PDB file of C-alpha atoms in Angstrom:
ATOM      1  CA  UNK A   1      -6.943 -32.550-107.224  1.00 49.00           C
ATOM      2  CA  UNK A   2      -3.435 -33.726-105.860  1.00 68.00           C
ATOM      3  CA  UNK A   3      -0.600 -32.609-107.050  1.00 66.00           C
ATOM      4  CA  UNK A   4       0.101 -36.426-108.609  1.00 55.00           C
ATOM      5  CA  UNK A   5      -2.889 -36.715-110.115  1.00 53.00           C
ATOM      6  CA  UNK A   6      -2.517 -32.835-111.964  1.00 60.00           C
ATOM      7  CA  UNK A   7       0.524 -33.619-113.454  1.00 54.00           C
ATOM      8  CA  UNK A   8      -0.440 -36.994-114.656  1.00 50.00           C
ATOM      9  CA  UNK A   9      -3.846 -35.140-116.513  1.00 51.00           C
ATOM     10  CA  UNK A  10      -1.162 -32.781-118.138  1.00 57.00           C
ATOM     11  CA  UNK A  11       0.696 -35.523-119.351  1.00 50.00           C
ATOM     12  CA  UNK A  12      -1.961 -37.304-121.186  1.00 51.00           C
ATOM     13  CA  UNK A  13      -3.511 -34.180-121.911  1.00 48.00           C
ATOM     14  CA  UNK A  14      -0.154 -33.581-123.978  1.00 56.00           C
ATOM     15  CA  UNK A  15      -0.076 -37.155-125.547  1.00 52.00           C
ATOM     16  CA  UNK A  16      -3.638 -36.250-126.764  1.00 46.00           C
ATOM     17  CA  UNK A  17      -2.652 -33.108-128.430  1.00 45.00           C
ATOM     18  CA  UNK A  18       0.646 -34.778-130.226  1.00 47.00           C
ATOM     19  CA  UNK A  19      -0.682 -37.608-131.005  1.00 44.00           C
ATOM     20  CA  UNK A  20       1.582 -39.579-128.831  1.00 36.00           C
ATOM     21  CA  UNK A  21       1.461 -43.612-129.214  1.00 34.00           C
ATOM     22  CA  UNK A  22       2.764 -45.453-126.609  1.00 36.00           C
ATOM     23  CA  UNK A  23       5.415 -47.566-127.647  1.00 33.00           C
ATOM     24  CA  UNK A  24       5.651 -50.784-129.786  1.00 32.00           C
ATOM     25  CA  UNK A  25       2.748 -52.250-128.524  1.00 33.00           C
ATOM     26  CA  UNK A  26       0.155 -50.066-130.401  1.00 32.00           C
ATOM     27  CA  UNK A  27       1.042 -50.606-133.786  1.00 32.00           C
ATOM     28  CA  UNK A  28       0.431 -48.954-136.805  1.00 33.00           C
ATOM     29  CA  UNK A  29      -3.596 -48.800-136.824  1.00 39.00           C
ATOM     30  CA  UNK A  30      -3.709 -47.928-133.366  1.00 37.00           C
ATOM     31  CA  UNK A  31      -5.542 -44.715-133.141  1.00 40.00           C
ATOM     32  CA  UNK A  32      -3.926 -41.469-132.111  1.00 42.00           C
ATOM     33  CA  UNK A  33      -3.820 -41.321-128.397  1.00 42.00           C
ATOM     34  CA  UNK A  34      -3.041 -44.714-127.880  1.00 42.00           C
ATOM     35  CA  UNK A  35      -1.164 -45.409-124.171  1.00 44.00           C
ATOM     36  CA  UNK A  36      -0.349 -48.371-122.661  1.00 47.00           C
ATOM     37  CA  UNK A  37       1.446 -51.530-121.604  1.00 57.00           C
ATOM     38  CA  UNK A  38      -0.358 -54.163-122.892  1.00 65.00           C
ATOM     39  CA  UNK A  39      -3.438 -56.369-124.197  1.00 78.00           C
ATOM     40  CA  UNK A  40      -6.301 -56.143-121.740  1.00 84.00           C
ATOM     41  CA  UNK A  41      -8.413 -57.452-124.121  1.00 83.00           C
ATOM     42  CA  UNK A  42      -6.767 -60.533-124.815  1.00 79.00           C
ATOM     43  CA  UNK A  43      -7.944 -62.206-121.600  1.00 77.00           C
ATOM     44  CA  UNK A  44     -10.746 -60.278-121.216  1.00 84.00           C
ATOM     45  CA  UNK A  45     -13.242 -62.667-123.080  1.00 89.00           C
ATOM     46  CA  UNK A  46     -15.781 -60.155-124.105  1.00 96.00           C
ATOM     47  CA  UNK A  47     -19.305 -61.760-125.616  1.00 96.00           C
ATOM     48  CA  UNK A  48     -21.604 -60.032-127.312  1.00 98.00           C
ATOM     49  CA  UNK A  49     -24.335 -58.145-125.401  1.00 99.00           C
ATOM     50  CA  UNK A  50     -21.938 -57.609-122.488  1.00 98.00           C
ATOM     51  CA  UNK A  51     -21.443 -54.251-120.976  1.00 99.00           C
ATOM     52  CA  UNK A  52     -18.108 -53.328-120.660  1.00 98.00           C
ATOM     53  CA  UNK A  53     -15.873 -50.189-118.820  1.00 98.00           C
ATOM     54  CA  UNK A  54     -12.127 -48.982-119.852  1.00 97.00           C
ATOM     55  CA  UNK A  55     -11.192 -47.090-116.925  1.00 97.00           C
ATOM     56  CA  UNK A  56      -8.489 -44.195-118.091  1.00 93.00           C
ATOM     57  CA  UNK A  57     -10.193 -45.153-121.803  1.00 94.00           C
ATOM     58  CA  UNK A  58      -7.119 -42.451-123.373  1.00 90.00           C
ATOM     59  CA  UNK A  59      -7.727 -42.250-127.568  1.00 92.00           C
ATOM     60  CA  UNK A  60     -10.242 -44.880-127.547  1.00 95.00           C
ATOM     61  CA  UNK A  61      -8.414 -48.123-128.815  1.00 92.00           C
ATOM     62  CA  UNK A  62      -9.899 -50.397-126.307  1.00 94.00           C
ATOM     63  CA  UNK A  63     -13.250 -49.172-126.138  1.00 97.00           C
ATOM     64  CA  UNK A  64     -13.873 -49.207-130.002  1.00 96.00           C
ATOM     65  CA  UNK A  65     -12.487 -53.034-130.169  1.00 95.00           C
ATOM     66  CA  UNK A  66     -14.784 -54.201-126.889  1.00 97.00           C
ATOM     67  CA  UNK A  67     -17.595 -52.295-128.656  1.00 98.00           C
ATOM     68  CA  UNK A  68     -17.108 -54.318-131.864  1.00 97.00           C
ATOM     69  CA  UNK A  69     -16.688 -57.067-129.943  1.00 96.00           C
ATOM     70  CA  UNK A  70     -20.161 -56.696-128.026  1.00 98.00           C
ATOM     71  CA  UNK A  71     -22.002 -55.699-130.815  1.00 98.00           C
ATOM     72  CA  UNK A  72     -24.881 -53.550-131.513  1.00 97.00           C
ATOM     73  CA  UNK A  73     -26.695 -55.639-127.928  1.00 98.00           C
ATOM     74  CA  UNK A  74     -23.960 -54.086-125.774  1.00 99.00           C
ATOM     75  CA  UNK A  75     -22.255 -51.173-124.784  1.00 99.00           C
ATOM     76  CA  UNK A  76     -18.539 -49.701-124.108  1.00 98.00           C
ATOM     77  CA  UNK A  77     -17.930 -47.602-121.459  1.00 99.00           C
ATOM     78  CA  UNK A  78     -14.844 -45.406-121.682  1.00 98.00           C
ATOM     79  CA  UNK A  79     -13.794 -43.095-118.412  1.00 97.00           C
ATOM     80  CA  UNK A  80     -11.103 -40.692-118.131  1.00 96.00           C
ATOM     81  CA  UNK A  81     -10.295 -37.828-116.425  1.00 92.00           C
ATOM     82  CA  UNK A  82      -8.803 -34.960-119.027  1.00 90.00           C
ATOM     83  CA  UNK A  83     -10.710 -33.282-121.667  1.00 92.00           C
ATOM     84  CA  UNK A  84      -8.313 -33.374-124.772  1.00 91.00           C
ATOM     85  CA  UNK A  85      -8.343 -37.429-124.519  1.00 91.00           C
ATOM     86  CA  UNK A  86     -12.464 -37.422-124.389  1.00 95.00           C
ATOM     87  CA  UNK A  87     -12.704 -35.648-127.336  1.00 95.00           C
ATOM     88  CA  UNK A  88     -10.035 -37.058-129.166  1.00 94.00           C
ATOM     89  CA  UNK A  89     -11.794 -41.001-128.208  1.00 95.00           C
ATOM     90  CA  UNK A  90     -15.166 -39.550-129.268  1.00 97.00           C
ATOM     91  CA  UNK A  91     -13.109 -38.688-132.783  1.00 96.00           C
ATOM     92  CA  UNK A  92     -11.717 -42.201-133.485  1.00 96.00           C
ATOM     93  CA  UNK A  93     -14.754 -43.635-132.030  1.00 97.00           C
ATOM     94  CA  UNK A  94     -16.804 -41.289-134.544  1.00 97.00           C
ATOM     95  CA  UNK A  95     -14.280 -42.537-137.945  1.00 97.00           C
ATOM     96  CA  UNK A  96     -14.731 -45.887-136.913  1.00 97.00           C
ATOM     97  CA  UNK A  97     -18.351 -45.889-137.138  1.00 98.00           C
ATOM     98  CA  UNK A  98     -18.679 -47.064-133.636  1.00 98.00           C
ATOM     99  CA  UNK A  99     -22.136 -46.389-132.190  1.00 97.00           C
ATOM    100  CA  UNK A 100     -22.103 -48.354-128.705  1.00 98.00           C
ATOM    101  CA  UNK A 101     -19.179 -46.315-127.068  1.00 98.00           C
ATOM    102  CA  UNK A 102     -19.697 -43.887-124.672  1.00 98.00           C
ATOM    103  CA  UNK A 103     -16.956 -41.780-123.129  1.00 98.00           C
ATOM    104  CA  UNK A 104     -17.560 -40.401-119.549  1.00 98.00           C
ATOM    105  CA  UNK A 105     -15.532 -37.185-117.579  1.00 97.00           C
ATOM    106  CA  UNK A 106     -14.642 -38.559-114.492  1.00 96.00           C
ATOM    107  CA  UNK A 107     -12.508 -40.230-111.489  1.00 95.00           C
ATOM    108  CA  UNK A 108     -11.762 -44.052-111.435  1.00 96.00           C
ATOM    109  CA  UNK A 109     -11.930 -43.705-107.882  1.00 96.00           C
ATOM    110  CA  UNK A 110     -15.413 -42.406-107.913  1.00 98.00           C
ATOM    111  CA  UNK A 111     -16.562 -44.382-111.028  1.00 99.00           C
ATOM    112  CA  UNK A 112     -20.115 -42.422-112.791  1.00 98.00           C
ATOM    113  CA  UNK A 113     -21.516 -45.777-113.135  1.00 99.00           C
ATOM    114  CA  UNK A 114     -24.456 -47.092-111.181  1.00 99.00           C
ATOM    115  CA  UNK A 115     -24.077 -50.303-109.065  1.00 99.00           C
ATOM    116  CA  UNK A 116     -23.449 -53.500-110.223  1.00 99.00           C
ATOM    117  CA  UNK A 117     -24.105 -52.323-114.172  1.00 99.00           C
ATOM    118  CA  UNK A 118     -20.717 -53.561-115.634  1.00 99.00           C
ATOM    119  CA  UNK A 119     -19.746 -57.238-116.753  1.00 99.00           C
ATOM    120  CA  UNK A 120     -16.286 -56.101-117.313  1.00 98.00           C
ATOM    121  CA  UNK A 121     -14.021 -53.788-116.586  1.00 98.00           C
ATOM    122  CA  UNK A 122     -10.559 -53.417-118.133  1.00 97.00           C
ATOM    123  CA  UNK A 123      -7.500 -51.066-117.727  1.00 94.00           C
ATOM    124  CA  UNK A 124      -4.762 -50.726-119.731  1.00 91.00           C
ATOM    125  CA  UNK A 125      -1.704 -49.402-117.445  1.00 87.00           C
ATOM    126  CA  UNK A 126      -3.794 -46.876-115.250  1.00 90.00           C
ATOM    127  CA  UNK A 127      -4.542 -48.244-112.158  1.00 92.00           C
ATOM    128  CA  UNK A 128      -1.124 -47.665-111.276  1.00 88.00           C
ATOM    129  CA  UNK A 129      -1.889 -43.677-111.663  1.00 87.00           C
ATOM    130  CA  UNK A 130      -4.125 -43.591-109.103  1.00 90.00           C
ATOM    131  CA  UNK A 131      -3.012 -42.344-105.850  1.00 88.00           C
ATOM    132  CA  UNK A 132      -5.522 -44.261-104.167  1.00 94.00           C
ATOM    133  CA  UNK A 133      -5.757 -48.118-105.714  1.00 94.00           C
ATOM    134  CA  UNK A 134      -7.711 -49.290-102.878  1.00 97.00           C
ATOM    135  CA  UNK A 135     -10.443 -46.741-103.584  1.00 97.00           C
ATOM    136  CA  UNK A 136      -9.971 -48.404-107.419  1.00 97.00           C
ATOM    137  CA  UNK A 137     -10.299 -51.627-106.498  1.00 98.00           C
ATOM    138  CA  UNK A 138     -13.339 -51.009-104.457  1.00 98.00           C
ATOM    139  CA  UNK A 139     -15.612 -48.984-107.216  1.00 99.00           C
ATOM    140  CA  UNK A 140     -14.707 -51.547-110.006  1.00 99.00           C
ATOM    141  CA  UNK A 141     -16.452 -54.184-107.540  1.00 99.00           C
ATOM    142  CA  UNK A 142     -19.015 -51.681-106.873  1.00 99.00           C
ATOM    143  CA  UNK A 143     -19.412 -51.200-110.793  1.00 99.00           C
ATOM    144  CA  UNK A 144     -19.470 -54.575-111.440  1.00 99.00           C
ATOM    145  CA  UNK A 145     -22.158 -57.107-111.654  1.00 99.00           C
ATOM    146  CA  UNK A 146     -22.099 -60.971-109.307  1.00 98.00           C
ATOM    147  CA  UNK A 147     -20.042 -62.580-112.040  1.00 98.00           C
ATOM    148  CA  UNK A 148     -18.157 -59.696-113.283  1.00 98.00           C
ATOM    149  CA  UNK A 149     -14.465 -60.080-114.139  1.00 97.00           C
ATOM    150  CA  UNK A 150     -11.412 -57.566-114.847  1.00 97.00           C
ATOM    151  CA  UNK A 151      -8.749 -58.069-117.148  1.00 95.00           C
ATOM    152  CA  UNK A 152      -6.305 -55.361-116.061  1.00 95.00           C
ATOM    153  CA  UNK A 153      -2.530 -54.742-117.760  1.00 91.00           C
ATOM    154  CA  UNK A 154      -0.482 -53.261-115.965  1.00 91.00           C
ATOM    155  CA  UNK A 155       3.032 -53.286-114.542  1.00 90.00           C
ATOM    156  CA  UNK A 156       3.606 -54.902-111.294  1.00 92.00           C
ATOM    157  CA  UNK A 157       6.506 -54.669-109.235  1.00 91.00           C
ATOM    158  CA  UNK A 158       8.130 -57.745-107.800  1.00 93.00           C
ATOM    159  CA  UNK A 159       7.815 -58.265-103.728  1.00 93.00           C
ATOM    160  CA  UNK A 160      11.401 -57.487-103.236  1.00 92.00           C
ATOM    161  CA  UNK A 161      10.745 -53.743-103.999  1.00 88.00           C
ATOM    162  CA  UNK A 162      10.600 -51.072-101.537  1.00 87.00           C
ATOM    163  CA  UNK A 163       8.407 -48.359-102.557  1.00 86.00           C
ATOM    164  CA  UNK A 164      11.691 -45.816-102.564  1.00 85.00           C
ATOM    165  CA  UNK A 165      13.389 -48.260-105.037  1.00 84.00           C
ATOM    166  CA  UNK A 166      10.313 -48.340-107.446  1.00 82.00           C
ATOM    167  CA  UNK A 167      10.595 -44.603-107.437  1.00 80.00           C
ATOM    168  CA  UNK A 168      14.076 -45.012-108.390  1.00 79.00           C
ATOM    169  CA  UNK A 169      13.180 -47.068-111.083  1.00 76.00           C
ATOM    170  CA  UNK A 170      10.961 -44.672-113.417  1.00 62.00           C
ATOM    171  CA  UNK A 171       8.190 -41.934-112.957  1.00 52.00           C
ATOM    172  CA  UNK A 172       5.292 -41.733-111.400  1.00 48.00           C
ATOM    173  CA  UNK A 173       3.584 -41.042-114.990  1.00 53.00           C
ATOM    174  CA  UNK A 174       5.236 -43.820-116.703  1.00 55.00           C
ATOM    175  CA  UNK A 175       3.343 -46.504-114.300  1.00 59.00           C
ATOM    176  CA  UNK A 176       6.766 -47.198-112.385  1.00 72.00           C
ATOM    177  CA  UNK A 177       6.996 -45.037-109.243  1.00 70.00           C
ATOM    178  CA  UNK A 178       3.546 -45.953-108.303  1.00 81.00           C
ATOM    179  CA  UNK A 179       3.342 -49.721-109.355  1.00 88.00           C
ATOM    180  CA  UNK A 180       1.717 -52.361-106.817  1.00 92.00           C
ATOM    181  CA  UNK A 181       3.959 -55.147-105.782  1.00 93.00           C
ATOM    182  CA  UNK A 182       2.584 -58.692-107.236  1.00 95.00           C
ATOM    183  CA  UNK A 183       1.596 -59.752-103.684  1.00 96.00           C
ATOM    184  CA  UNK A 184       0.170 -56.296-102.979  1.00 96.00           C
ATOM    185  CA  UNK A 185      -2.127 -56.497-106.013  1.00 97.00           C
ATOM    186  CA  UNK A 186      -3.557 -59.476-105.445  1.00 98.00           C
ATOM    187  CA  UNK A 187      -4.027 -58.436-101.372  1.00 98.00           C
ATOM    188  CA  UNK A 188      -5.626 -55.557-102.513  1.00 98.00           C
ATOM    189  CA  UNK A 189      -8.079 -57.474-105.380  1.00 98.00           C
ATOM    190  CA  UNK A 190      -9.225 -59.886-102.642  1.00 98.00           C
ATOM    191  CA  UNK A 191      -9.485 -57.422 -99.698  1.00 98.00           C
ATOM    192  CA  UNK A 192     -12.123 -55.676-102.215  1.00 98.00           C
ATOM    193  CA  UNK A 193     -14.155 -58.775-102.125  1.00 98.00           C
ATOM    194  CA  UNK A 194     -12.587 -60.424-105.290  1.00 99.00           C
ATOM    195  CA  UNK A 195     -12.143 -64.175-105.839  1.00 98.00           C
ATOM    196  CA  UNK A 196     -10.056 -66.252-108.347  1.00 98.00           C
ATOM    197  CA  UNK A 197      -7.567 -63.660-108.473  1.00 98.00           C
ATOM    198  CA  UNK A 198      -4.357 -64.015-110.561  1.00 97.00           C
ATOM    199  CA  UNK A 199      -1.538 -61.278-111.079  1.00 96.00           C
ATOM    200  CA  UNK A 200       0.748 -63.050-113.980  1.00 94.00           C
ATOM    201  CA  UNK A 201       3.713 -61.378-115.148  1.00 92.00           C
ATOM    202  CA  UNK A 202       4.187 -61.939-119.300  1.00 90.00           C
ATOM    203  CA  UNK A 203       7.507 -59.518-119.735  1.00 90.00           C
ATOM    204  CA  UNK A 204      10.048 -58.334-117.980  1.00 91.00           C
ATOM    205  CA  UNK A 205      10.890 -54.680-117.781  1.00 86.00           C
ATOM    206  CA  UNK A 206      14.187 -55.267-116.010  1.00 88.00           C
ATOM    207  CA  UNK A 207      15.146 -53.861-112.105  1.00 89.00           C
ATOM    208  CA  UNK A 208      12.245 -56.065-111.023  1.00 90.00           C
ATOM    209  CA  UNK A 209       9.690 -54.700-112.855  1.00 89.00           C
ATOM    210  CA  UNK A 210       6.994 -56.322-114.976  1.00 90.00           C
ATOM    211  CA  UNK A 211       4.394 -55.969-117.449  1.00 90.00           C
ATOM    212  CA  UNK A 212       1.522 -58.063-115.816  1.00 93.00           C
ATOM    213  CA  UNK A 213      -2.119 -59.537-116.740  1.00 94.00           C
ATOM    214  CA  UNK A 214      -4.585 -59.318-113.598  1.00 96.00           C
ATOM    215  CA  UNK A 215      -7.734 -61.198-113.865  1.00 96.00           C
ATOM    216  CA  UNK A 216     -10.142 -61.579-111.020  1.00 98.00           C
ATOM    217  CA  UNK A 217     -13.914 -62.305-110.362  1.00 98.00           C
ATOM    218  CA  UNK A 218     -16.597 -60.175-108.129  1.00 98.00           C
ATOM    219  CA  UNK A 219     -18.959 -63.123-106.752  1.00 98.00           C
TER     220      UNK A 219
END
């Protein structure tokens, strides 16, 4: 494990074990454990029967409302990596009487998911943690099935950014120091066979950094 990726599973390992919410965007009936920097799930147009993958799934927020929204017919994957946020998912999963979610112990960039068995995959400000998005991008189109789509938030730095000056701007934790540029995104989406791919920022973060949507299609 790199040094990166060990202090970013003792980070959330903490926010598990406090009960850390992150930020104004998860509301009071978010369950405990809830990180992020957006609404995947607002663009993610989940129907019912659908299989469905969080990758860095955290408390378990969007994994129990995709496996409400697929009903009993489908399922909701949730991965992540540290211990303290699988169990505490499984929890709120269990009190919400959610019986299509399963949580899996493992790497996004070596996804525990056979071959084109996904319809969607969404992320919720964690590809950005990954010291290795290319490897990422290429296992969500490995996971996902001709016709799959992502709905991805995350934050997305604008072209103008050196990688030096996004390190300036915020940790490597908090989604900043290791944020894509737009262009780079989108690059990387359609160098891992993707099609239809849009990276649209909806807030500004300020020093040239943005909360984005990222939607794209595996054909």
């Amino acid at each position: 494990m790199t040094e990166l990726r060990e202090e970013v599973r003792r980070h959330y390992a903490e926010a598990a074990t406090t009960g850390c919410c992150g930020g104004e965007s998860c509301g009071d009936d978010a369950p405990a454990g809830s990180l992020g920097c957006g609404n995947p799930l607002a663009v993610a147009e989940l129907h019912e029967g659908e299989t469905v993958l969080d990758l860095g799934s955290g408390g378990g927020l969007e994994v129990i409302q995709s496996a409400k929204r697929v009903g009993p017919g489908g399922v909701a994957f949730g991965l992540d990596m540290t211990d303290e946020m699988l169990e505490l998912a499984q929890r709120n999963a269990a009190e919400a009487g959610i019986r299509n979610a399963i949580f899996l112990r493992g790497l996004m960039e070596d996804i525990p998911l056979p071959t084109a068995s996904v319809d969607v995959v969404i992320s919720n400000c964690v590809v950005n943690l990954s010291t290795d998005k290319p490897a990422v991008l290429r296992e969500i189109a490995r996971v996902l099935k001709p016709g799959g789509r992502i709905g991805i938030s995350d934050i997305v730095a604008e072209d103008r950014l050196s990688p030096e000056e996004r390190v300036e701007r915020g940790s490597y934790v908090g989604c900043i120091a290791g944020a894509l540029s737009t262009t780079e995104f989108a690059d990387g989406l359609e160098q891992a066979g993707f099609s239809d791919v849009t990276v649209e920022p909806t807030q500004d973060l300020g020093g040239g950094m943005h909360s984005a949507i990222v939607k794209a299609v595996k054909p």
